[in-house]
XYZ file of C-alpha atoms in Angstrom:
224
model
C -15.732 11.442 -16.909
C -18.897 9.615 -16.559
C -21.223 9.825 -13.411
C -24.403 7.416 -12.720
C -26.673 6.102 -10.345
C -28.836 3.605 -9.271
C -31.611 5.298 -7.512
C -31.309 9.698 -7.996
C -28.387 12.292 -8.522
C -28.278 15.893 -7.138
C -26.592 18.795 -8.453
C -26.092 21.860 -6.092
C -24.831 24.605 -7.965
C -24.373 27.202 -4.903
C -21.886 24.766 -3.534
C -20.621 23.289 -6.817
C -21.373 19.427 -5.973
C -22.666 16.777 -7.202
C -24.264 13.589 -5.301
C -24.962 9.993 -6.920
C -26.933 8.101 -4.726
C -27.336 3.976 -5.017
C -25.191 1.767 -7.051
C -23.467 5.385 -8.054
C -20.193 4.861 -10.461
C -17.667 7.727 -11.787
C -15.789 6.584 -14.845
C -12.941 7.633 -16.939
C -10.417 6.420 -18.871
C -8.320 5.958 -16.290
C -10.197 4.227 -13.639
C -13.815 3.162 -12.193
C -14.958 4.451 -9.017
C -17.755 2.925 -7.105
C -19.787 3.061 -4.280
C -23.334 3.833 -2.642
C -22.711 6.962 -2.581
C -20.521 9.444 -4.719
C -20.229 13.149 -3.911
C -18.145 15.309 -7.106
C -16.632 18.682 -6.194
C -15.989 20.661 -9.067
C -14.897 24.125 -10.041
C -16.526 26.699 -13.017
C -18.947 25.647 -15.454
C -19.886 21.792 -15.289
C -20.494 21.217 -18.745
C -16.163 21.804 -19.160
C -15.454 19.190 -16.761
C -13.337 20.262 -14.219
C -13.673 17.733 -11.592
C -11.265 18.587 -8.389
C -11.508 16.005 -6.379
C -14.464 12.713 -5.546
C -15.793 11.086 -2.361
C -16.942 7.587 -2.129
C -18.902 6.270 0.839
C -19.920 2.784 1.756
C -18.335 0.213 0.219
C -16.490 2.124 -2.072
C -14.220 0.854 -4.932
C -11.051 2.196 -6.799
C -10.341 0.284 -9.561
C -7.560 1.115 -12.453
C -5.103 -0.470 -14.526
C -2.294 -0.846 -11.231
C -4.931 -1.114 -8.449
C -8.277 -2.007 -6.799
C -8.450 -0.055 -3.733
C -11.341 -0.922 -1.053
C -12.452 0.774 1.685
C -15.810 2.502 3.563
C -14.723 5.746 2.498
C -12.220 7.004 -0.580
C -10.834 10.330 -1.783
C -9.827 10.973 -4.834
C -7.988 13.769 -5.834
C -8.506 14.148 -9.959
C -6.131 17.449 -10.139
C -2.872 15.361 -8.433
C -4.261 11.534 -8.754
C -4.132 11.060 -5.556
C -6.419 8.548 -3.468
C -6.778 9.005 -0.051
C -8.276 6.450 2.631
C -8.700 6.771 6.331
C -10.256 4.171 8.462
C -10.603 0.707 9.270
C -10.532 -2.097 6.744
C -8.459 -0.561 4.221
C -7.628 -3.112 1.334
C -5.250 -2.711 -1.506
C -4.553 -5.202 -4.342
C -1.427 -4.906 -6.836
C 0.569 -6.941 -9.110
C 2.246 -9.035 -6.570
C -0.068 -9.263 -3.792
C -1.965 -7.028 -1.262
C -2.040 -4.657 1.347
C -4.309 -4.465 3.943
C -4.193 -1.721 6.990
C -6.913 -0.448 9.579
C -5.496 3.299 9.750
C -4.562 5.097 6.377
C -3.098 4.509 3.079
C -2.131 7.328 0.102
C -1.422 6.218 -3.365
C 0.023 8.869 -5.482
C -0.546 7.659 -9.280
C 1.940 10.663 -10.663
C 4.720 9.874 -8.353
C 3.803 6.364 -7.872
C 4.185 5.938 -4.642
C 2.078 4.397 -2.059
C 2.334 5.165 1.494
C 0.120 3.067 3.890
C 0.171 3.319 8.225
C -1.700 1.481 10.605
C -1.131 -2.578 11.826
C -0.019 -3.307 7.640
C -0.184 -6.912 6.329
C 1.408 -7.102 3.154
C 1.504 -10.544 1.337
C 3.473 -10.905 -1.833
C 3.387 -13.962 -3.973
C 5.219 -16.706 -3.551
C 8.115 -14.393 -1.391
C 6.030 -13.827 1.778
C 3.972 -11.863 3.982
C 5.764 -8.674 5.371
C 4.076 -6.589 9.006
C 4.606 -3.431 10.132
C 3.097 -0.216 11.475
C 4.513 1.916 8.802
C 5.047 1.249 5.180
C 6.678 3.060 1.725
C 6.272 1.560 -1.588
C 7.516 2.174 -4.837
C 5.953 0.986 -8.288
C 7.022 1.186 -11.554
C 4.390 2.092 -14.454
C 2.863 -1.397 -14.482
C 2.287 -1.371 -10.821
C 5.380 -3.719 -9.757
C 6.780 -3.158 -6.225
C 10.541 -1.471 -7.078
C 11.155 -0.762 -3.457
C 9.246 -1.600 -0.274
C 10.447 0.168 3.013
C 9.029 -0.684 6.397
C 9.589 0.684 9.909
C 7.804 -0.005 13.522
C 7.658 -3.642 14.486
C 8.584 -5.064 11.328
C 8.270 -8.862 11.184
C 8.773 -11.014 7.794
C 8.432 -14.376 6.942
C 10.483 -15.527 3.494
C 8.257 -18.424 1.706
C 11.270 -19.840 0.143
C 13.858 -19.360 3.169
C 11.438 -20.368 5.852
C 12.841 -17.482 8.159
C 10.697 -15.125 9.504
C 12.144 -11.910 10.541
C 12.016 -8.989 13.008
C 13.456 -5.646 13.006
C 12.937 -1.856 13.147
C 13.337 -1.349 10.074
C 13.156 -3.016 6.597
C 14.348 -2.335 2.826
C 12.992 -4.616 0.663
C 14.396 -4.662 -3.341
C 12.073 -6.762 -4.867
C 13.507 -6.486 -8.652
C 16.970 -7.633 -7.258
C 15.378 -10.089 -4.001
C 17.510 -8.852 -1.330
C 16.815 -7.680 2.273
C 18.137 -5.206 4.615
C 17.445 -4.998 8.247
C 18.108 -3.101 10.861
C 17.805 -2.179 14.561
C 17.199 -5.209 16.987
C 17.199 -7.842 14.354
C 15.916 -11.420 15.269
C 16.222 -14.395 12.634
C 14.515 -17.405 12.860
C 14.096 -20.803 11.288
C 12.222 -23.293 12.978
C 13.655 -23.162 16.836
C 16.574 -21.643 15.933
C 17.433 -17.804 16.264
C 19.831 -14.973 15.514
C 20.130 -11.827 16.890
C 22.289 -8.734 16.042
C 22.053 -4.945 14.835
C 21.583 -5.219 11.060
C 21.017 -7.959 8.483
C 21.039 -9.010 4.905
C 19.358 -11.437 2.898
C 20.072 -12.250 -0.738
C 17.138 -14.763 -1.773
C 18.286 -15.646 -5.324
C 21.032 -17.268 -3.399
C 19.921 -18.356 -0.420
C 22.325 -16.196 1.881
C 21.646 -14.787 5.154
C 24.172 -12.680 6.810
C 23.265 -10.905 10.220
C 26.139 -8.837 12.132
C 26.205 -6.009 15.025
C 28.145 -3.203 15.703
C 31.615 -3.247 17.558
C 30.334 -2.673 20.915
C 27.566 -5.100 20.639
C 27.941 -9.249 19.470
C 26.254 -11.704 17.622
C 24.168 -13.934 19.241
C 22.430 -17.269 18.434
C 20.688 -20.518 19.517
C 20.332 -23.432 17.323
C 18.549 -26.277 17.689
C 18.684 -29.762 15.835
């Protein structure tokens, strides 16, 4: 990798860092990191390269081939590629859209996974914006959304169905555009509503089935 700086960089050898102040940037093959500040923790002799793990603080940037990942403060793990961000104004953009959350969000590179927490607003193009507290995503090697899982006051609105949804809990198969809900499901389109345990949408076909369980019914109010 490649470390510079604006303004100065420090090396402390007793505690094996390294600090890049002002307009500082780490680069590698596999990705750009910037930010005002940069501190390197490393392990045996510098001159072989073994980086453990970066910091980034104040308006730091993670940038690769999948992702650009923004945020006051970002830790990168080099051993596991593994970025790590805590905090407010967390912002993550990816093939189909963005994430944005105000608590955490982990994206692990080698599993490809991303795992985000915290009042999440996801918007994917041209399918819709998706809310929740807590949210799973898998990616393929591109960075395309396989699977999207979200839980805790889930509520999402479907561009091309005009619905907007709320449940517990949400599976989201993006390669094959279907939806499953469940617990405390509310559909709506325009005034009208329907409420049950669990639901399914199919948007390459424009179906919408919701249902309950046999001790509980099907409810709904529509309105011309």
């Amino acid at each position: 990798i490649e470390i510079t700086a604006n303004k100065n960089m420090e090396w402390d050898q007793s505690e094996n860092k390294i600090f890049a102040y002002g307009g500082a940037n780490v680069k590698s093959n596999e990705f750009l990191l910037k930010a005002d500040k940069i501190t390197g923790f490393y392990e045996g002799n510098i001159g072989k390269g073994n980086i453990k793990s970066l910091t980034a603080n104040n308006n730091a940037n993670f940038i690769s081939k999948k992702t650009t990942i923004k945020a006051n403060q970002i830790d990168y793990d080099f051993i596991n590629d593994i970025v790590n961000v805590e905090g407010s104004n967390i912002f993550m953009a990816f093939k189909e859209g963005s994430i944005n959350s105000n608590e955490s969000l982990r994206f692990n590179n080698k599993d490809q996974k991303i795992f985000v927490n915290g009042n999440v607003n996801i918007i994917i193009k041209e399918k819709g914006d998706i809310k929740a507290q807590s949210v799973s995503i898998d990616i393929d090697e591109t960075g395309s959304i396989i699977i999207l899982k979200a839980s805790k006051n889930v509520e999402i609105f479907l561009i091309k169905l005009q619905q907007k949804i709320i449940a517990d809990e949400a599976k989201f198969d993006l390669q094959n555009s279907k939806i499953n809900f469940l617990g405390n499901v509310v559909l709506n389109q325009g005034k009208s509503f329907l409420k049950g345990d669990k639901a399914f949408i199919d948007l390459k076909n424009g179906i919408s089935r919701i249902s309950s369980y046999e001790k509980n019914t099907v409810s709904g109010y529509f309105k011309k």
